[in-house]
Coordinates of C-alpha atoms in Angstrom, one line a residue:
X1 CA 0.0 0.0 0.0
X2 CA 1.4 3.4 -1.0
X3 CA 1.5 5.3 2.3
X4 CA 3.9 8.0 1.1
X5 CA 1.1 9.9 -0.7
X6 CA -1.0 10.0 2.5
X7 CA 2.0 11.1 4.6
X8 CA 2.7 13.9 2.2
X9 CA -0.9 15.0 2.4
X10 CA -0.8 15.0 6.2
X11 CA 2.5 17.1 6.0
X12 CA 0.8 19.6 3.8
X13 CA -2.4 19.8 5.7
X14 CA -3.1 23.0 7.6
X15 CA -4.3 22.1 11.1
X16 CA -5.0 25.6 12.2
X17 CA -8.5 27.2 12.0
X18 CA -8.3 30.8 11.1
X19 CA -10.9 33.3 12.4
X20 CA -11.6 36.9 11.8
X21 CA -14.3 39.1 13.4
X22 CA -17.1 41.2 12.0
X23 CA -16.5 45.0 12.1
X24 CA -19.6 46.3 10.4
X25 CA -22.5 45.5 8.1
X26 CA -23.4 48.0 5.4
X27 CA -26.5 47.1 3.3
X28 CA -25.7 43.7 1.6
X29 CA -22.0 43.7 2.7
X30 CA -20.3 42.3 5.8
X31 CA -16.8 43.8 6.6
X32 CA -14.5 41.8 8.8
X33 CA -10.9 42.0 10.1
X34 CA -9.5 38.7 8.9
X35 CA -9.3 35.8 8.4
X36 CA -6.8 35.0 5.7
X37 CA -9.0 34.4 2.6
X38 CA -9.0 34.9 -1.1
X39 CA -11.7 36.2 -3.5
X40 CA -14.4 33.5 -4.2
X41 CA -13.7 31.6 -1.0
X42 CA -16.6 30.5 1.2
X43 CA -16.6 31.6 4.9
X44 CA -18.9 31.0 7.8
X45 CA -20.0 33.8 10.1
X46 CA -20.9 32.4 13.5
X47 CA -23.9 34.3 14.8
X48 CA -24.2 35.7 18.3
X49 CA -27.4 33.8 19.1
X50 CA -27.5 30.9 21.6
X51 CA -28.3 28.4 18.8
X52 CA -24.7 28.5 17.6
X53 CA -25.9 28.8 14.0
X54 CA -23.6 30.0 11.2
X55 CA -24.3 32.0 8.0
X56 CA -22.6 31.0 4.8
X57 CA -20.8 33.9 3.0
X58 CA -18.5 34.5 0.1
X59 CA -15.5 36.8 -0.2
X60 CA -16.3 39.3 -2.9
X61 CA -13.7 42.0 -2.3
X62 CA -11.2 43.8 0.0
X63 CA -11.2 47.3 1.5
X64 CA -8.1 48.6 3.2
X65 CA -7.0 45.1 4.2
X66 CA -10.4 44.3 5.5
X67 CA -12.4 41.5 3.9
X68 CA -15.7 42.2 2.3
X69 CA -18.2 39.3 2.4
X70 CA -21.6 38.8 0.9
X71 CA -24.0 36.4 2.6
X72 CA -26.0 33.6 0.9
X73 CA -28.9 34.3 3.3
X74 CA -30.3 37.1 5.5
X75 CA -28.0 38.8 7.9
X76 CA -30.4 39.5 10.8
X77 CA -28.5 37.7 13.5
X78 CA -25.0 39.1 12.8
X79 CA -23.5 41.6 15.3
X80 CA -20.1 43.3 15.8
X81 CA -17.4 40.9 16.9
X82 CA -19.1 37.7 15.4
X83 CA -16.4 35.2 14.4
X84 CA -15.7 34.7 10.7
X85 CA -14.2 31.3 9.8
X86 CA -12.6 30.6 6.4
X87 CA -13.2 27.2 4.7
X88 CA -10.3 27.8 2.3
X89 CA -12.4 26.6 -0.6
X90 CA -14.7 28.0 -3.2
X91 CA -18.4 26.9 -3.4
X92 CA -19.0 23.3 -4.3
X93 CA -22.3 21.5 -4.8
X94 CA -23.2 17.8 -4.7
X95 CA -24.0 16.5 -8.2
X96 CA -24.9 13.1 -9.6
X97 CA -27.6 11.1 -11.4
X98 CA -29.6 10.9 -8.1
X99 CA -30.5 14.6 -8.6
X100 CA -32.7 13.9 -11.7
X101 CA -36.3 14.7 -10.8
X102 CA -35.3 16.9 -7.8
X103 CA -35.9 20.6 -7.2
X104 CA -32.9 22.2 -5.4
X105 CA -31.6 25.6 -4.3
X106 CA -28.3 27.2 -5.6
X107 CA -26.4 25.5 -2.8
X108 CA -27.6 22.1 -4.0
X109 CA -30.0 21.4 -1.1
X110 CA -33.5 19.9 -1.8
X111 CA -36.2 22.5 -1.6
X112 CA -38.8 20.1 -0.3
X113 CA -36.5 19.6 2.8
X114 CA -35.9 16.0 1.9
X115 CA -32.4 14.4 2.2
X116 CA -30.1 14.4 -0.9
X117 CA -29.6 10.9 -2.3
X118 CA -26.3 9.1 -1.7
X119 CA -23.5 8.7 -4.2
X120 CA -23.3 12.4 -5.3
X121 CA -19.9 14.0 -5.9
X122 CA -18.7 17.5 -5.1
X123 CA -18.3 19.8 -8.1
X124 CA -17.1 23.4 -8.2
X125 CA -19.8 25.8 -9.4
X126 CA -17.4 28.1 -11.2
X127 CA -15.6 26.4 -14.1
X128 CA -13.7 27.7 -17.2
X129 CA -15.4 27.5 -20.6
X130 CA -14.0 24.7 -22.9
X131 CA -11.0 25.3 -25.0
X132 CA -12.4 26.7 -28.4
X133 CA -10.0 24.4 -30.3
X134 CA -11.4 21.3 -28.5
X135 CA -15.1 22.2 -29.2
X136 CA -16.5 20.0 -32.0
X137 CA -18.6 22.0 -34.6
X138 CA -22.4 21.9 -34.4
X139 CA -23.5 19.7 -37.3
X140 CA -26.6 17.9 -36.1
X141 CA -30.2 19.2 -35.4
X142 CA -31.9 18.6 -32.1
X143 CA -35.7 18.1 -31.8
X144 CA -37.2 21.0 -29.8
X145 CA -40.8 19.8 -30.3
X146 CA -42.1 23.2 -31.3
X147 CA -43.2 23.3 -35.0
X148 CA -42.2 27.0 -35.6
X149 CA -38.7 26.3 -34.2
X150 CA -38.0 22.9 -35.7
X151 CA -39.1 23.9 -39.2
X152 CA -38.1 27.6 -39.6
X153 CA -35.5 28.2 -36.8
X154 CA -33.8 24.8 -36.5
X155 CA -31.7 24.4 -33.4
X156 CA -28.4 22.3 -33.4
X157 CA -27.1 20.1 -30.6
X158 CA -24.9 22.4 -28.5
X159 CA -26.3 25.7 -29.8
X160 CA -27.0 28.6 -27.4
X161 CA -30.3 30.5 -28.0
X162 CA -31.7 33.6 -26.4
X163 CA -35.5 33.9 -26.0
X164 CA -36.2 37.6 -26.0
X165 CA -39.6 38.7 -24.6
X166 CA -41.4 41.2 -22.4
X167 CA -43.3 40.1 -19.3
X168 CA -46.4 37.9 -19.8
X169 CA -45.7 36.9 -23.5
X170 CA -45.3 33.2 -22.8
X171 CA -41.6 32.5 -22.1
X172 CA -42.1 30.1 -19.3
X173 CA -44.8 28.2 -21.3
X174 CA -42.4 27.9 -24.2
X175 CA -39.6 26.6 -21.9
X176 CA -42.1 24.0 -20.5
X177 CA -43.0 22.8 -24.1
X178 CA -39.3 22.5 -25.0
X179 CA -38.6 20.6 -21.7
X180 CA -41.4 18.1 -22.4
X181 CA -41.0 17.6 -26.1
X182 CA -37.2 17.9 -26.7
X183 CA -35.1 14.9 -27.7
X184 CA -32.4 15.8 -25.2
X185 CA -31.5 13.2 -22.5
X186 CA -31.8 15.6 -19.6
X187 CA -33.1 19.1 -18.8
X188 CA -31.4 21.4 -16.3
X189 CA -33.8 24.3 -15.6
X190 CA -32.8 27.4 -13.6
X191 CA -35.5 29.6 -12.3
X192 CA -33.7 32.8 -11.3
X193 CA -35.5 35.7 -9.6
X194 CA -38.9 34.1 -10.1
X195 CA -41.9 34.9 -8.0
X196 CA -42.3 32.2 -5.3
X197 CA -45.9 31.5 -6.5
X198 CA -44.7 30.8 -10.1
X199 CA -42.2 28.1 -9.1
X200 CA -44.7 25.4 -8.2
X201 CA -47.0 26.5 -11.0
X202 CA -44.2 26.0 -13.5
X203 CA -43.2 22.6 -12.1
X204 CA -46.8 21.2 -11.9
X205 CA -48.4 22.8 -15.0
X206 CA -45.8 23.7 -17.6
X207 CA -43.3 20.9 -16.8
X208 CA -45.6 18.3 -15.5
X209 CA -44.7 14.8 -14.1
X210 CA -43.3 13.6 -17.4
X211 CA -41.1 16.6 -17.8
X212 CA -39.8 16.5 -14.2
X213 CA -38.8 12.8 -14.6
X214 CA -35.9 13.9 -16.9
X215 CA -35.2 17.3 -15.3
X216 CA -33.3 18.9 -12.5
X217 CA -34.8 22.3 -11.4
X218 CA -32.6 24.9 -9.6
X219 CA -34.7 27.7 -7.9
X220 CA -33.5 31.1 -6.6
X221 CA -36.6 33.2 -5.9
X222 CA -36.7 37.0 -6.1
X223 CA -36.7 37.4 -2.3
X224 CA -33.3 35.7 -1.9
X225 CA -30.1 37.7 -1.6
X226 CA -28.3 38.7 -4.9
X227 CA -25.5 36.2 -4.4
X228 CA -27.9 33.3 -4.2
X229 CA -29.6 34.4 -7.4
X230 CA -26.2 34.8 -9.1
X231 CA -25.1 31.3 -7.8
X232 CA -28.3 29.8 -9.2
X233 CA -27.0 30.4 -12.7
X234 CA -23.5 29.0 -11.9
X235 CA -24.9 25.9 -10.1
X236 CA -27.3 25.1 -13.1
X237 CA -24.4 25.5 -15.6
X238 CA -22.1 23.3 -13.4
X239 CA -24.8 20.5 -13.2
X240 CA -25.2 20.7 -17.1
X241 CA -21.4 20.5 -17.5
X242 CA -21.2 17.4 -15.2
X243 CA -23.8 15.6 -17.3
X244 CA -22.2 16.8 -20.6
X245 CA -18.9 15.3 -19.5
X246 CA -20.7 12.0 -19.0
X247 CA -21.7 12.1 -22.7
X248 CA -25.3 13.2 -22.3
X249 CA -27.2 15.6 -24.6
X250 CA -28.3 18.3 -22.1
X251 CA -30.8 21.1 -22.4
X252 CA -30.0 24.0 -20.1
X253 CA -32.8 26.5 -19.7
X254 CA -32.3 29.6 -17.7
X255 CA -35.2 31.9 -16.9
X256 CA -34.0 34.6 -16.9
X257 CA -30.4 35.8 -17.7
X258 CA -31.6 39.4 -17.1
X259 CA -32.3 38.7 -13.5
X260 CA -28.8 37.1 -13.2
X261 CA -27.4 40.4 -14.6
X262 CA -29.5 42.4 -12.1
X263 CA -28.1 40.3 -9.2
X264 CA -24.6 41.0 -10.6
X265 CA -25.5 44.7 -10.6
X266 CA -26.5 44.6 -6.9
X267 CA -23.3 42.8 -6.0
X268 CA -21.1 45.2 -8.1
X269 CA -22.7 48.4 -6.8
X270 CA -22.5 47.1 -3.2
X271 CA -18.8 46.4 -3.5
X272 CA -18.2 49.9 -4.8
X273 CA -17.9 49.4 -8.6
X274 CA -18.8 52.5 -10.7
X275 CA -22.2 52.2 -12.5
X276 CA -21.9 52.4 -16.3
X277 CA -24.6 51.7 -18.9
X278 CA -28.1 51.8 -17.2
X279 CA -26.5 51.4 -13.8
X280 CA -24.8 48.1 -14.6
X281 CA -21.1 47.9 -13.4
X282 CA -18.3 46.7 -15.7
X283 CA -18.1 43.3 -13.9
X284 CA -21.6 42.3 -15.3
X285 CA -20.4 42.7 -18.9
X286 CA -17.3 40.6 -18.0
X287 CA -19.3 37.9 -16.2
X288 CA -22.0 37.3 -18.9
X289 CA -19.6 35.9 -21.6
X290 CA -17.8 33.7 -19.1
X291 CA -21.2 32.2 -18.0
X292 CA -22.8 31.8 -21.4
X293 CA -19.6 30.4 -23.1
X294 CA -19.6 27.5 -20.6
X295 CA -22.6 26.0 -22.5
X296 CA -22.1 24.4 -26.0
X297 CA -20.3 21.3 -27.2
X298 CA -17.2 19.5 -25.9
X299 CA -15.5 16.2 -26.9
X300 CA -17.9 14.2 -24.7
X301 CA -21.4 15.6 -25.0
X302 CA -23.4 18.8 -25.7
X303 CA -25.3 21.5 -23.7
X304 CA -28.0 23.1 -25.8
X305 CA -28.9 26.3 -23.9
X306 CA -32.0 28.4 -23.9
X307 CA -31.6 31.7 -22.1
X308 CA -34.7 33.9 -21.6
X309 CA -34.0 37.6 -21.7
X310 CA -36.5 40.1 -20.3
X311 CA -36.8 43.1 -22.5
X312 CA -38.0 46.2 -20.6
X313 CA -40.8 47.9 -22.4
X314 CA -40.2 45.5 -25.4
X315 CA -36.9 47.4 -26.0
X316 CA -34.7 45.0 -27.9
X317 CA -31.6 47.3 -27.7
X318 CA -31.3 47.7 -23.9
X319 CA -27.7 46.9 -22.7
X320 CA -28.3 43.3 -21.4
X321 CA -30.3 42.2 -24.5
X322 CA -27.7 43.7 -26.8
X323 CA -24.8 42.0 -24.9
X324 CA -26.5 38.6 -24.7
X325 CA -27.5 38.7 -28.4
X326 CA -23.9 39.3 -29.4
X327 CA -22.7 36.3 -27.4
X328 CA -25.3 33.7 -28.4
X329 CA -25.7 31.6 -31.6
X330 CA -29.2 32.8 -32.3
X331 CA -32.3 34.5 -30.9
X332 CA -36.0 34.0 -30.8
X333 CA -38.1 37.1 -30.4
X334 CA -41.5 36.7 -28.8
X335 CA -43.9 39.4 -29.9
X336 CA -46.6 40.9 -27.7
X337 CA -48.8 41.7 -30.8
X338 CA -48.8 38.0 -31.8
X339 CA -49.7 37.0 -28.2
X340 CA -52.6 39.5 -28.2
X341 CA -53.8 38.1 -31.5
X342 CA -53.9 34.6 -29.9
X343 CA -50.9 33.1 -31.7
X344 CA -49.0 30.8 -29.2
X345 CA -46.1 30.3 -29.1
X346 CA -45.8 34.0 -30.0
X347 CA -42.5 33.7 -31.8
X348 CA -41.9 36.4 -34.5
X349 CA -40.2 34.2 -37.1
X350 CA -39.0 37.2 -39.2
X351 CA -37.2 38.9 -36.3
X352 CA -35.7 35.6 -35.1
X353 CA -32.7 33.8 -36.4
X354 CA -30.8 30.5 -35.8
X355 CA -27.2 31.1 -36.8
X356 CA -26.4 27.5 -37.3
X357 CA -29.5 26.4 -39.3
X358 CA -27.8 26.5 -42.7
X359 CA -25.1 24.1 -41.5
X360 CA -27.4 21.5 -40.0
X361 CA -30.3 21.3 -42.3
X362 CA -30.7 19.5 -45.7
X363 CA -31.0 21.5 -48.9
X364 CA -34.7 20.7 -49.4
X365 CA -35.6 21.8 -45.8
X366 CA -33.7 25.0 -46.2
X367 CA -35.4 25.9 -49.5
X368 CA -38.9 25.3 -48.1
X369 CA -38.2 27.3 -44.9
X370 CA -36.8 30.1 -47.0
X371 CA -39.8 30.1 -49.3
X372 CA -42.2 30.4 -46.3
X373 CA -40.1 33.2 -44.7
X374 CA -40.2 35.1 -47.9
X375 CA -44.0 34.8 -48.2
X376 CA -44.3 36.0 -44.6
X377 CA -42.0 39.0 -45.4
X378 CA -44.0 40.0 -48.5
X379 CA -47.2 39.9 -46.5
X380 CA -45.7 41.9 -43.6
X381 CA -44.3 44.6 -45.9
X382 CA -47.7 45.1 -47.5
X383 CA -49.9 44.4 -44.5
X384 CA -51.2 47.9 -44.1
X385 CA -52.3 48.1 -47.7
X386 CA -54.0 44.7 -47.5
X387 CA -55.7 45.4 -44.2
X388 CA -57.2 48.8 -45.2
X389 CA -58.4 47.3 -48.6
X390 CA -56.1 49.5 -50.7
X391 CA -54.5 46.5 -52.4
X392 CA -56.3 45.1 -55.5
X393 CA -55.8 41.4 -56.2
X394 CA -54.0 40.7 -59.4
X395 CA -51.7 43.8 -59.1
X396 CA -48.7 41.8 -57.9
X397 CA -48.3 38.1 -58.2
X398 CA -46.0 37.7 -55.2
X399 CA -48.4 39.7 -52.9
X400 CA -51.4 37.6 -54.2
X401 CA -49.5 34.4 -53.3
X402 CA -48.5 35.8 -49.9
X403 CA -52.2 36.6 -49.2
X404 CA -53.4 33.1 -50.2
X405 CA -50.8 31.4 -48.0
X406 CA -51.1 33.7 -45.0
X407 CA -53.9 31.9 -43.1
X408 CA -52.2 28.5 -43.7
X409 CA -48.9 29.8 -42.3
X410 CA -50.6 31.3 -39.3
X411 CA -52.4 28.0 -38.6
X412 CA -49.1 26.1 -38.9
X413 CA -47.3 28.4 -36.5
X414 CA -49.9 27.9 -33.8
X415 CA -49.4 25.0 -31.4
X416 CA -51.3 23.9 -28.4
X417 CA -49.3 23.8 -25.1
X418 CA -49.6 20.0 -24.8
X419 CA -49.4 19.2 -28.5
X420 CA -46.5 16.9 -29.3
X421 CA -44.9 17.2 -32.8
X422 CA -41.7 15.4 -33.8
X423 CA -38.9 17.0 -35.8
X424 CA -39.8 15.0 -38.9
X425 CA -43.5 15.8 -38.6
X426 CA -42.8 19.5 -38.4
X427 CA -40.8 19.5 -41.6
X428 CA -43.4 17.3 -43.4
X429 CA -46.2 19.7 -42.3
X430 CA -44.2 22.6 -43.6
X431 CA -43.8 20.9 -47.0
X432 CA -47.5 20.0 -47.1
X433 CA -48.3 23.6 -46.4
X434 CA -46.3 24.8 -49.4
X435 CA -46.9 22.0 -51.9
X436 CA -50.1 20.4 -50.7
X437 CA -50.6 17.1 -48.9
X438 CA -49.8 14.8 -51.8
X439 CA -46.2 15.9 -52.2

């Protein structure tokens, strides 16, 4: 038996526990004198109550040799002089196949207060994105199970898509449809900054029992501290990476990346960063690419990611929307006007794009999709003339064709929430729409 390795580990082990003490609490921040800790390390603050409880915190900065900590929970029981103990490690969560079907918090604990299953391994929540030269190219489509997406905005295995929408346009419903109907092996769903009421509704109504059987749901509600909301995104991405490295095809769904950025803004401003565009500090624009680049392909498996982006007042050019759109491999725009007209899912196909569609679809599929898009574009350009009755049939052959196909296209783009359509069926329905059912 090789004892030298164990003896060397004992020699290197630090047997001292290092403590600091709380000096002051300002807003979200705890300032302490000591202990010896680095940025990103997890510390415990021992509260002054008789229960001997402790609060988990993370080192987020330094101020004149004092340590600046941010808690993962409320700071009501902390007082001056409370002991601060360093763990010497960054945040890890327990991950394994036993988590499938569970609903957990960003620290990896079950939300229904049950015990975690055995056989899970510790995994760091912050990882580096894969080496770009070791990423295989995206060359295979994945079934999303939504007709409008599979046919006209085909998604590839390992693609990262942004779902851009205002509030109440049906983002969560669309995510639920993708989670239930997708051909991926496993779904990792992060609900960041959601209302507490919506969490159970999403799990029971949108996801359902069938969807939950192949999903892991990570929840950080809007009432939780900014660091917890931020870590929800990191934990979900780490779980996706774990399963990708085992060779799985993973769907990562994050609702929403805007609330992750807002949590980053709270942390940045509390640590004294200067506010820049719309009050967001520079660290937010540095963090987003690091987080979003972690999804995608590697040599073992794939993470196909769907990030919802809340667009304030339906403004597609606000800073977070603009930044996220520049990083991702495509975007689906959900249109309030379509939702008001009763078209669900309310995806505006003309404003949406899948940047890898041309590489992963067959020539015939591409041609049919392009034809339908061009019919929609012609109708859209002339819609005002058509609706007020100023256009006379027979004036322009293309417009006449667009008018005749318009009701069929609208019917094709509609899909009931619980309607299951395979990838092949979607493409066949699109061909039938254009060439008739006999072709």
